[in-house]
Amino acid sequence: MPTSATTLAPNFLKLNATYGAWLDAKLGEDIIIGLVDTGVWPESKSFDDKDMSDIPSRWKGMCQGGNNFSSSLCNKKLIGARYFNKGYLASSPRKSTIPININSARDDIGHGTYTASVAAGNYVDRASYFGYASGTATGTAPRAHVAMYKAIWGNEDSESQPSDTIAAIDQAILDGVDVLSLSVGDYPGSLYDNAISVATFAAMEKGIVVVASAGNNGSLGLNTVINGAPWLITVAAGTMDREFVAKLNLEDGESITGFSLYPVNISSTKFPLVFEQACKNVDKYSQKIVVCEANIETFYGDVEKFGEYVDDLETGTAAGLIVITDITEIELYIKTTDPIIFIRPKEGEMIKTYMKRRKEPKPDILAPGTNILAAWPPSVPVIDDDQPLFSNFNLAFGTSVSCPMVAGVAALIKSVHKDWSPAAIRSAMITTAYGVDNTNNPIKDYNLEVASALAIGGGHVDPNKALHPGLVYDAGAQDYLNLLCGMNMTESQIRAITRSSTKRCDRPTKDLNYPSFIAFFNKGDSTASVEFKRTVTNVRDSRSSYVGYLKGMKGFEVVVIPKKLNFVKKGEKKRFKRKWETRFHGRAFEMGE
């Protein structure tokens, strides 16, 4: 068994085959992870079944053949593959003829292959993205089985129809998956008319852990989370302690570090530098390196416009470009087919000074989601422009990356605690998550301010601790049904979610047994109070005691009753109340833990 981890991600999560979650869970053995996505490239080495256990006898799925996809391509790693496109075909006349090579579970976009390998890819030695992030690639649960449900179609404008998404999830439930990873979603709306909310309620009822991406619009403010149904594990994306750097060596011996994923080494060549404010008309600077500036204010604070700017950058006959920028999310834009280095303003001033001297005019839970190396179809460009580049591995970012990573963590927990409910597994992740970075300072958001719970949920996932949380906040279908009733939904709206006319509320409430608390107060109230009730279950084998405490929350008086909980046996349940009282102090938000 390989002892080296991936090209960073599992190492960052402190996963190691000799101790902790990987050892206890046997790398996710016997667990089935289903994914609803763009399909899969079965020939990828990440889906080789070397050292895999036999297919679980409970598995009822199939490997569906189709164009350019033989049913014989599945194995003990990729145990199932199906495709769903009736809704997509019916949605528009122009889609009535799908290109013959993709009318199957084969992935011709790349997204599904990538997410499946992030969740459960097998070990692949000497993997890299053109030499970057080189090492042994592996998924979060490398011995878990994979089942792909292709429901996303198209090329540049890939999309899924609600009917196809629901059909795919329903089939995954029938097939017997243990964990479902959904790096797809729709914009926030009512739970009863959201395909994922509706379909996954049934999955939760069957004990299937459903992990879904939170979306990539968190920097735009509130109300941007997708997949917010309370029975899901909704995942935000964070960064890791890795940067892809490029060295710029100046003739006076100084070396400046920037950021780049340009796949060619040009370190042996010297070129003069020239300054061009906006990196336009660079063709006139043949065989020179052009230095330019592109700060956030240039794009009126719109990071997406900066991304469009980078996409349009071309070196032409110039030897290369050095872009000075203060964009904080620069790692998202450094994949180029042209020799371009991005540098921070501090290093930019060094270059300017050198040039003057020379006179010569770079959610619920948070998980890694930036520049993770994972499998990619060799027929799909990793960069698609005038000079498309192809690779068996790719580096991508966003909650589409962090979602399958948390799905892999869920598989590890499920492998050890097979009787735990989806809510218990979610609780274990949230209550053991951490809120500091590798410098022991609070995790920061995209604008380098301390990230709130609205950005990172309970904190960054810790797989090793999540296996042994001590206490869990459990919930089942009836608890969610009571919540829906407490939200004043009509009977028909609730029936749309539960898909049953027999389920009834026994205790309507807006207070779900969830491991966090959120209270809303009217701005005009001089004083206000709110009370929460929670039930915790002891999952330790030994006696244990817990004392409640609060950090933060200025202006609030918090009372916990009782102050201490004592447990004498595993499975024992205890209830407590937490009451908040406050005098209005004019702040929009107040966070604590």
Coordinates of N, CA, C and O in Angstrom, one line a residue, residues 79-241:
I79 N -17.8 0.8 -10.4 CA -18.8 -0.3 -10.4 C -20.1 0.0 -11.1 O -20.9 -0.9 -11.4
G80 N -20.3 1.2 -11.5 CA -21.6 1.6 -12.2 C -21.4 2.9 -13.0 O -20.7 3.8 -12.6
A81 N -22.2 2.9 -14.1 CA -22.2 4.1 -14.9 C -23.6 4.1 -15.6 O -23.9 3.2 -16.3
R82 N -24.3 5.2 -15.5 CA -25.6 5.3 -16.2 C -25.7 6.8 -16.8 O -25.0 7.7 -16.3
Y83 N -26.6 7.0 -17.7 CA -26.8 8.3 -18.2 C -28.3 8.6 -18.4 O -29.1 7.8 -18.6
F84 N -28.6 9.9 -18.2 CA -30.0 10.4 -18.2 C -30.1 11.7 -19.0 O -29.5 12.7 -18.6
N85 N -30.8 11.6 -20.1 CA -30.9 12.8 -20.9 C -32.3 13.1 -21.6 O -32.4 13.9 -22.5
K86 N -33.3 12.4 -21.1 CA -34.6 12.6 -21.7 C -35.1 14.0 -21.5 O -35.7 14.6 -22.4
G87 N -34.9 14.6 -20.3 CA -35.3 16.0 -20.1 C -34.5 16.9 -20.9 O -35.0 17.9 -21.4
Y88 N -33.2 16.7 -21.0 CA -32.3 17.5 -21.8 C -32.7 17.5 -23.3 O -32.8 18.6 -23.9
L89 N -33.0 16.4 -23.8 CA -33.5 16.3 -25.2 C -34.8 16.9 -25.5 O -35.0 17.5 -26.5
A90 N -35.7 16.9 -24.5 CA -37.0 17.4 -24.7 C -37.0 19.0 -24.5 O -38.0 19.6 -24.8
S91 N -36.0 19.5 -23.9 CA -36.0 20.9 -23.5 C -35.9 21.9 -24.6 O -36.3 23.0 -24.5
S92 N -35.3 21.4 -25.8 CA -35.2 22.3 -26.9 C -35.0 21.5 -28.2 O -34.3 20.5 -28.2
P93 N -35.6 21.9 -29.3 CA -35.4 21.2 -30.5 C -34.0 21.1 -31.0 O -33.6 20.1 -31.6
R94 N -33.2 22.1 -30.7 CA -31.8 22.1 -31.1 C -31.0 21.0 -30.5 O -29.9 20.7 -30.9
K95 N -31.5 20.5 -29.3 CA -30.8 19.5 -28.6 C -31.3 18.1 -29.0 O -30.9 17.1 -28.4
S96 N -32.1 18.0 -30.0 CA -32.7 16.7 -30.3 C -31.7 15.7 -30.8 O -32.0 14.5 -30.7
T97 N -30.6 16.1 -31.3 CA -29.5 15.2 -31.7 C -28.3 15.5 -30.9 O -27.6 16.4 -31.2
I98 N -28.0 14.6 -29.9 CA -26.7 14.7 -29.2 C -25.6 14.1 -30.0 O -25.8 13.1 -30.6
P99 N -24.4 14.8 -30.1 CA -23.3 14.1 -30.8 C -23.2 12.7 -30.4 O -23.2 12.4 -29.2
I100 N -23.0 11.8 -31.3 CA -23.1 10.4 -31.1 C -22.0 9.9 -30.1 O -22.2 9.0 -29.4
N101 N -20.9 10.6 -30.0 CA -19.8 10.1 -29.2 C -20.1 10.4 -27.7 O -19.4 9.9 -26.8
I102 N -21.1 11.2 -27.4 CA -21.3 11.5 -25.9 C -22.7 10.9 -25.5 O -23.0 11.1 -24.3
N103 N -23.4 10.3 -26.3 CA -24.7 9.7 -25.9 C -24.5 8.4 -25.1 O -24.9 7.3 -25.4
S104 N -23.8 8.6 -24.0 CA -23.5 7.5 -23.1 C -22.9 8.1 -21.8 O -23.0 9.4 -21.6
A105 N -22.4 7.3 -20.9 CA -21.9 7.8 -19.6 C -20.5 8.4 -19.8 O -19.9 8.8 -18.8
R106 N -19.9 8.3 -21.0 CA -18.6 8.9 -21.2 C -18.6 10.4 -21.0 O -19.5 11.1 -21.4
D107 N -17.5 10.9 -20.4 CA -17.3 12.3 -20.1 C -16.6 13.0 -21.2 O -15.4 12.6 -21.5
D108 N -17.2 14.0 -21.8 CA -16.5 14.7 -22.8 C -16.4 16.2 -22.4 O -16.1 17.1 -23.2
I109 N -16.6 16.5 -21.1 CA -16.5 17.8 -20.5 C -15.3 17.8 -19.5 O -14.6 18.8 -19.5
G110 N -15.2 16.8 -18.8 CA -14.1 16.7 -17.8 C -14.5 16.8 -16.4 O -13.8 16.2 -15.5
H111 N -15.6 17.5 -16.1 CA -16.0 17.8 -14.7 C -16.2 16.5 -13.9 O -15.8 16.4 -12.8
G112 N -17.0 15.5 -14.5 CA -17.3 14.3 -13.8 C -16.1 13.4 -13.5 O -16.0 12.9 -12.4
T113 N -15.2 13.3 -14.5 CA -14.0 12.5 -14.2 C -13.2 13.1 -13.1 O -12.7 12.4 -12.2
Y114 N -13.1 14.4 -13.1 CA -12.3 15.2 -12.1 C -12.9 14.9 -10.7 O -12.2 14.6 -9.8
T115 N -14.2 15.2 -10.6 CA -14.8 15.1 -9.2 C -14.8 13.7 -8.7 O -14.6 13.5 -7.5
A116 N -15.0 12.7 -9.6 CA -15.0 11.3 -9.1 C -13.6 10.9 -8.6 O -13.5 10.2 -7.6
S117 N -12.6 11.4 -9.3 CA -11.2 11.0 -8.8 C -10.9 11.8 -7.5 O -10.1 11.3 -6.7
V118 N -11.4 13.0 -7.3 CA -11.2 13.8 -6.1 C -11.8 13.0 -4.9 O -11.2 12.8 -3.9
A119 N -13.0 12.5 -5.1 CA -13.7 11.7 -4.1 C -13.0 10.4 -3.8 O -12.8 10.1 -2.6
A120 N -12.7 9.6 -4.8 CA -12.3 8.2 -4.6 C -11.3 7.7 -5.6 O -11.3 6.5 -5.8
G121 N -10.6 8.5 -6.2 CA -9.6 8.0 -7.2 C -8.6 7.1 -6.6 O -8.1 7.3 -5.4
N122 N -8.2 6.1 -7.3 CA -7.2 5.2 -6.8 C -5.8 5.8 -6.9 O -5.6 6.9 -7.6
Y123 N -4.8 5.2 -6.3 CA -3.4 5.7 -6.4 C -2.9 5.7 -7.8 O -2.9 4.7 -8.5
V124 N -2.3 6.9 -8.2 CA -1.6 7.0 -9.5 C -0.3 7.6 -9.3 O -0.2 8.8 -8.9
D125 N 0.8 6.9 -9.5 CA 2.1 7.4 -9.3 C 2.5 8.3 -10.5 O 2.0 8.2 -11.6
R126 N 3.4 9.2 -10.2 CA 4.0 10.2 -11.2 C 3.0 10.9 -11.9 O 3.0 11.2 -13.1
A127 N 2.0 11.4 -11.2 CA 0.9 12.3 -11.8 C 1.4 13.7 -11.7 O 2.1 14.1 -10.7
S128 N 1.0 14.5 -12.6 CA 1.3 16.0 -12.6 C 0.5 16.7 -13.6 O -0.1 16.1 -14.5
Y129 N 0.5 18.0 -13.5 CA -0.1 18.9 -14.5 C 1.1 19.6 -15.2 O 1.7 20.6 -14.7
F130 N 1.7 19.0 -16.3 CA 2.8 19.5 -17.0 C 4.0 19.7 -16.0 O 4.7 20.7 -16.1
G131 N 4.2 18.8 -15.1 CA 5.3 19.0 -14.1 C 4.9 19.7 -12.8 O 5.6 19.5 -11.8
Y132 N 3.8 20.4 -12.8 CA 3.3 21.0 -11.6 C 2.6 20.0 -10.7 O 1.9 19.1 -11.2
A133 N 2.6 20.2 -9.4 CA 1.9 19.3 -8.4 C 2.2 17.9 -8.6 O 1.4 17.0 -8.5
S134 N 3.5 17.6 -9.0 CA 3.8 16.2 -9.3 C 3.9 15.3 -8.0 O 4.2 15.8 -6.9
G135 N 3.5 14.1 -8.2 CA 3.5 13.1 -7.0 C 2.6 12.0 -7.3 O 2.3 11.7 -8.4
T136 N 2.1 11.4 -6.2 CA 1.1 10.3 -6.3 C -0.3 10.9 -6.1 O -0.6 11.4 -5.0
A137 N -1.1 10.8 -7.1 CA -2.5 11.3 -7.0 C -3.4 10.3 -6.4 O -3.3 9.1 -6.7
T138 N -4.3 10.7 -5.6 CA -5.3 9.8 -5.0 C -6.5 10.6 -4.5 O -6.4 11.8 -4.2
G139 N -7.6 9.9 -4.4 CA -8.8 10.6 -3.9 C -8.8 10.6 -2.4 O -7.9 10.0 -1.7
T140 N -9.9 11.2 -1.8 CA -10.0 11.3 -0.4 C -10.3 9.9 0.2 O -9.9 9.6 1.3
A141 N -11.0 9.1 -0.5 CA -11.3 7.7 0.0 C -10.9 6.7 -1.1 O -11.7 6.2 -1.9
P142 N -9.6 6.5 -1.3 CA -9.1 5.7 -2.4 C -9.5 4.3 -2.6 O -9.4 3.7 -3.7
R143 N -10.1 3.7 -1.6 CA -10.6 2.3 -1.7 C -12.1 2.2 -1.8 O -12.7 1.2 -1.8
A144 N -12.8 3.4 -1.8 CA -14.2 3.4 -2.0 C -14.5 3.1 -3.5 O -13.8 3.3 -4.4
H145 N -15.7 2.5 -3.7 CA -16.2 2.2 -5.1 C -16.9 3.5 -5.6 O -17.4 4.3 -4.9
V146 N -16.9 3.6 -7.0 CA -17.5 4.8 -7.6 C -18.6 4.4 -8.5 O -18.5 3.4 -9.3
A147 N -19.7 5.1 -8.5 CA -20.8 5.0 -9.5 C -21.1 6.3 -10.1 O -21.4 7.3 -9.3
M148 N -21.1 6.4 -11.4 CA -21.3 7.7 -12.1 C -22.7 7.7 -12.7 O -23.1 6.8 -13.4
Y149 N -23.4 8.9 -12.4 CA -24.8 9.1 -13.0 C -24.7 10.4 -13.8 O -24.7 11.5 -13.3
K150 N -24.6 10.2 -15.2 CA -24.4 11.4 -16.0 C -25.7 12.0 -16.3 O -26.6 11.4 -16.9
A151 N -25.9 13.3 -15.8 CA -27.1 14.0 -16.1 C -26.8 15.4 -16.5 O -27.8 16.2 -16.7
I152 N -25.6 15.8 -16.8 CA -25.2 17.1 -17.2 C -24.6 17.0 -18.6 O -23.7 16.2 -18.9
W153 N -25.2 17.8 -19.6 CA -24.9 17.7 -21.0 C -24.4 19.0 -21.6 O -24.6 20.0 -21.0
G154 N -23.9 18.9 -22.8 CA -23.5 20.2 -23.4 C -22.0 20.3 -23.4 O -21.2 19.4 -22.9
N155 N -21.5 21.4 -23.9 CA -20.0 21.6 -24.0 C -19.7 22.8 -23.1 O -19.6 22.8 -21.9
E156 N -19.6 24.0 -23.8 CA -19.2 25.2 -23.1 C -20.4 25.6 -22.1 O -20.1 26.0 -21.0
D157 N -21.6 25.4 -22.5 CA -22.7 25.8 -21.7 C -23.4 24.5 -21.1 O -24.5 24.2 -21.4
S158 N -22.6 23.7 -20.4 CA -23.1 22.5 -19.8 C -24.3 22.8 -18.9 O -24.3 23.7 -18.2
E159 N -25.3 21.9 -18.9 CA -26.5 22.1 -18.1 C -27.2 20.8 -17.9 O -26.9 19.8 -18.5
S160 N -28.1 20.8 -16.9 CA -28.9 19.7 -16.6 C -30.3 20.1 -16.4 O -30.6 21.2 -16.0
Q161 N -31.2 19.2 -16.8 CA -32.6 19.5 -16.6 C -33.1 18.9 -15.3 O -32.6 17.8 -14.9
P162 N -34.0 19.5 -14.5 CA -34.4 19.0 -13.2 C -34.9 17.6 -13.3 O -34.6 16.8 -12.4
S163 N -35.6 17.2 -14.4 CA -36.1 15.8 -14.5 C -35.0 14.8 -14.6 O -35.1 13.7 -14.0
D164 N -33.9 15.2 -15.3 CA -32.8 14.3 -15.4 C -32.0 14.1 -14.1 O -31.6 13.1 -13.7
T165 N -31.9 15.3 -13.4 CA -31.2 15.3 -12.1 C -32.0 14.4 -11.1 O -31.4 13.6 -10.4
I166 N -33.3 14.6 -11.0 CA -34.2 13.7 -10.1 C -34.1 12.3 -10.5 O -33.9 11.4 -9.6
A167 N -34.1 12.0 -11.8 CA -34.0 10.6 -12.3 C -32.7 9.9 -11.9 O -32.7 8.8 -11.4
A168 N -31.6 10.7 -12.0 CA -30.3 10.2 -11.6 C -30.2 9.9 -10.1 O -29.7 8.9 -9.7
I169 N -30.7 10.8 -9.3 CA -30.6 10.7 -7.9 C -31.5 9.5 -7.4 O -31.2 8.7 -6.6
D170 N -32.7 9.4 -8.0 CA -33.6 8.3 -7.7 C -33.0 7.0 -8.0 O -33.1 6.0 -7.3
Q171 N -32.3 6.9 -9.2 CA -31.6 5.7 -9.6 C -30.5 5.3 -8.6 O -30.3 4.1 -8.3
A172 N -29.7 6.3 -8.2 CA -28.6 6.1 -7.3 C -29.2 5.5 -6.0 O -28.5 4.7 -5.3
I173 N -30.3 6.0 -5.5 CA -30.9 5.5 -4.3 C -31.3 4.0 -4.5 O -31.0 3.2 -3.6
L174 N -31.9 3.7 -5.6 CA -32.3 2.3 -5.9 C -31.1 1.4 -6.0 O -31.1 0.2 -5.6
D175 N -30.0 1.9 -6.6 CA -28.8 1.1 -6.8 C -28.1 0.8 -5.5 O -27.3 -0.2 -5.5
G176 N -28.2 1.6 -4.5 CA -27.6 1.3 -3.2 C -26.3 2.1 -2.9 O -25.5 1.5 -2.2
V177 N -26.2 3.3 -3.4 CA -25.0 4.1 -3.0 C -25.1 4.5 -1.5 O -26.2 4.5 -0.9
D178 N -23.9 4.7 -0.9 CA -23.9 5.1 0.5 C -23.7 6.6 0.7 O -24.2 7.2 1.7
V179 N -23.0 7.2 -0.3 CA -22.7 8.6 -0.3 C -23.0 9.1 -1.6 O -22.7 8.5 -2.6
L180 N -23.6 10.3 -1.7 CA -23.9 10.9 -3.0 C -23.3 12.3 -3.1 O -23.5 13.1 -2.2
S181 N -22.5 12.5 -4.1 CA -21.8 13.8 -4.3 C -22.4 14.6 -5.4 O -22.5 14.1 -6.5
L182 N -22.8 15.8 -5.1 CA -23.5 16.6 -6.1 C -22.7 18.0 -6.3 O -23.0 18.9 -5.6
S183 N -21.8 18.0 -7.3 CA -21.2 19.3 -7.6 C -22.0 20.0 -8.6 O -21.4 20.5 -9.6
V184 N -23.3 20.1 -8.4 CA -24.2 20.7 -9.3 C -25.2 21.5 -8.4 O -25.3 21.3 -7.2
G185 N -26.0 22.3 -9.0 CA -27.0 23.0 -8.2 C -27.7 24.1 -9.0 O -27.3 24.4 -10.1
D186 N -28.7 24.7 -8.4 CA -29.5 25.7 -9.0 C -29.4 26.9 -8.0 O -29.0 26.8 -6.8
Y187 N -29.8 28.1 -8.4 CA -29.8 29.2 -7.6 C -30.8 29.1 -6.4 O -31.8 28.4 -6.6
P188 N -30.6 29.8 -5.3 CA -31.5 29.6 -4.2 C -32.9 29.9 -4.5 O -33.2 30.8 -5.3
G189 N -33.8 29.1 -3.9 CA -35.2 29.3 -4.2 C -36.0 28.5 -3.2 O -35.4 28.0 -2.1
S190 N -37.2 28.2 -3.4 CA -38.0 27.4 -2.5 C -37.6 26.0 -2.5 O -37.3 25.4 -3.6
L191 N -37.6 25.3 -1.3 CA -37.2 23.9 -1.3 C -38.1 23.0 -2.1 O -37.7 22.1 -2.7
Y192 N -39.4 23.4 -2.2 CA -40.4 22.5 -2.8 C -40.3 22.5 -4.3 O -40.9 21.7 -5.0
D193 N -39.6 23.5 -4.9 CA -39.5 23.5 -6.4 C -38.1 23.4 -6.9 O -37.8 23.8 -8.0
N194 N -37.2 22.9 -6.0 CA -35.8 22.7 -6.3 C -35.6 21.2 -6.5 O -35.8 20.4 -5.6
A195 N -35.1 20.8 -7.7 CA -34.9 19.4 -8.0 C -34.0 18.7 -7.0 O -34.3 17.5 -6.6
I196 N -32.9 19.3 -6.6 CA -32.0 18.6 -5.7 C -32.6 18.5 -4.3 O -32.4 17.5 -3.7
S197 N -33.2 19.5 -3.8 CA -33.9 19.5 -2.5 C -34.9 18.3 -2.5 O -35.0 17.5 -1.5
V198 N -35.7 18.2 -3.5 CA -36.8 17.2 -3.6 C -36.2 15.8 -3.6 O -36.5 14.9 -2.9
A199 N -35.3 15.6 -4.6 CA -34.7 14.3 -4.8 C -33.9 13.8 -3.6 O -33.9 12.6 -3.3
T200 N -33.2 14.7 -3.0 CA -32.3 14.3 -1.9 C -33.0 14.0 -0.6 O -32.4 13.4 0.3
F201 N -34.2 14.5 -0.4 CA -35.0 14.2 0.8 C -35.2 12.7 0.8 O -35.0 12.0 1.9
A202 N -35.5 12.1 -0.3 CA -35.7 10.6 -0.3 C -34.4 9.9 0.0 O -34.3 8.8 0.6
A203 N -33.2 10.4 -0.5 CA -31.9 9.8 -0.2 C -31.7 9.9 1.3 O -31.2 8.9 1.8
M204 N -31.9 11.0 1.9 CA -31.7 11.1 3.3 C -32.6 10.1 4.1 O -32.1 9.4 5.0
E205 N -33.8 9.9 3.6 CA -34.7 8.9 4.3 C -34.1 7.5 4.2 O -34.3 6.7 5.1
K206 N -33.3 7.2 3.2 CA -32.7 5.9 3.0 C -31.4 5.8 3.7 O -30.7 4.8 3.6
G207 N -31.0 6.9 4.4 CA -29.7 6.8 5.1 C -28.5 7.2 4.3 O -27.4 7.0 4.7
I208 N -28.7 7.7 3.1 CA -27.6 8.1 2.2 C -27.1 9.5 2.6 O -27.9 10.5 2.7
V209 N -25.8 9.7 2.7 CA -25.2 11.0 3.0 C -25.1 11.7 1.7 O -24.5 11.2 0.7
V210 N -25.7 12.9 1.6 CA -25.7 13.7 0.4 C -24.8 14.9 0.6 O -25.1 15.7 1.5
V211 N -23.8 15.1 -0.2 CA -22.9 16.2 -0.1 C -23.1 17.1 -1.3 O -23.0 16.5 -2.4
A212 N -23.2 18.4 -1.2 CA -23.5 19.2 -2.3 C -22.6 20.5 -2.2 O -22.3 21.0 -1.1
S213 N -22.3 21.1 -3.4 CA -21.5 22.3 -3.4 C -22.3 23.5 -3.1 O -23.5 23.6 -3.3
A214 N -21.7 24.5 -2.4 CA -22.4 25.7 -2.0 C -22.4 26.7 -3.1 O -23.1 27.7 -3.0
G215 N -21.7 26.5 -4.2 CA -21.6 27.5 -5.3 C -20.4 28.3 -5.2 O -19.7 28.2 -4.1
N216 N -20.1 29.1 -6.2 CA -18.9 29.9 -6.2 C -19.1 31.4 -6.2 O -18.3 32.2 -6.7
N217 N -20.2 31.8 -5.6 CA -20.6 33.2 -5.6 C -20.5 33.8 -4.2 O -21.2 34.9 -4.0
G218 N -19.8 33.2 -3.3 CA -19.8 33.7 -1.9 C -19.3 35.1 -1.8 O -19.7 35.9 -1.0
S219 N -18.3 35.5 -2.7 CA -17.8 36.9 -2.7 C -18.8 37.9 -3.1 O -18.5 39.1 -2.8
L220 N -20.0 37.6 -3.6 CA -21.0 38.5 -4.0 C -21.9 38.9 -2.9 O -22.8 39.8 -3.0
G221 N -21.7 38.2 -1.7 CA -22.5 38.6 -0.5 C -23.5 37.6 -0.1 O -23.3 36.4 -0.3
L222 N -24.6 38.0 0.6 CA -25.6 37.1 1.2 C -26.5 36.5 0.1 O -26.5 37.0 -1.0
N223 N -27.1 35.4 0.5 CA -28.1 34.8 -0.3 C -27.5 34.2 -1.6 O -28.2 34.3 -2.7
T224 N -26.3 33.8 -1.6 CA -25.7 33.2 -2.8 C -25.4 31.7 -2.7 O -24.9 31.1 -3.6
V225 N -25.7 31.1 -1.5 CA -25.5 29.7 -1.4 C -26.5 28.9 -2.2 O -27.7 29.2 -2.1
I226 N -26.1 28.0 -3.0 CA -27.0 27.0 -3.6 C -27.0 25.7 -2.8 O -26.1 25.5 -2.0
N227 N -28.0 24.9 -3.0 CA -28.0 23.6 -2.3 C -28.1 23.8 -0.8 O -27.3 23.3 -0.1
G228 N -29.1 24.6 -0.4 CA -29.1 24.9 1.1 C -30.2 24.1 1.8 O -30.5 24.4 3.0
A229 N -30.7 23.0 1.3 CA -31.6 22.2 2.0 C -31.0 21.6 3.3 O -29.8 21.2 3.3
P230 N -31.8 21.7 4.4 CA -31.2 21.3 5.7 C -30.7 19.8 5.8 O -30.0 19.5 6.8
W231 N -31.2 19.0 4.9 CA -30.8 17.6 5.0 C -29.5 17.3 4.2 O -29.1 16.1 4.1
L232 N -28.9 18.3 3.6 CA -27.6 18.2 2.9 C -26.4 18.6 3.7 O -26.6 19.3 4.7
I233 N -25.3 18.1 3.3 CA -24.0 18.7 3.8 C -23.5 19.6 2.7 O -23.2 19.2 1.6
T234 N -23.6 20.9 2.9 CA -23.3 21.9 1.9 C -21.9 22.4 2.1 O -21.5 22.8 3.2
V235 N -21.1 22.4 1.1 CA -19.6 22.6 1.2 C -19.1 23.9 0.5 O -19.4 24.1 -0.7
A236 N -18.3 24.7 1.2 CA -17.6 25.8 0.7 C -16.2 25.4 0.3 O -15.8 24.3 0.6
A237 N -15.5 26.2 -0.4 CA -14.2 25.9 -0.9 C -13.1 26.8 -0.3 O -13.4 28.0 -0.1
G238 N -12.0 26.3 0.1 CA -10.9 27.0 0.7 C -9.6 26.7 -0.1 O -9.6 26.0 -1.1
T239 N -8.6 27.4 0.4 CA -7.3 27.2 -0.3 C -6.4 26.3 0.6 O -6.7 26.0 1.8
M240 N -5.3 25.9 0.0 CA -4.3 25.0 0.8 C -3.0 25.8 0.9 O -2.8 26.9 0.3
D241 N -2.0 25.2 1.6 CA -0.7 25.9 1.8 C 0.2 25.5 0.6 O 1.3 25.0 0.8

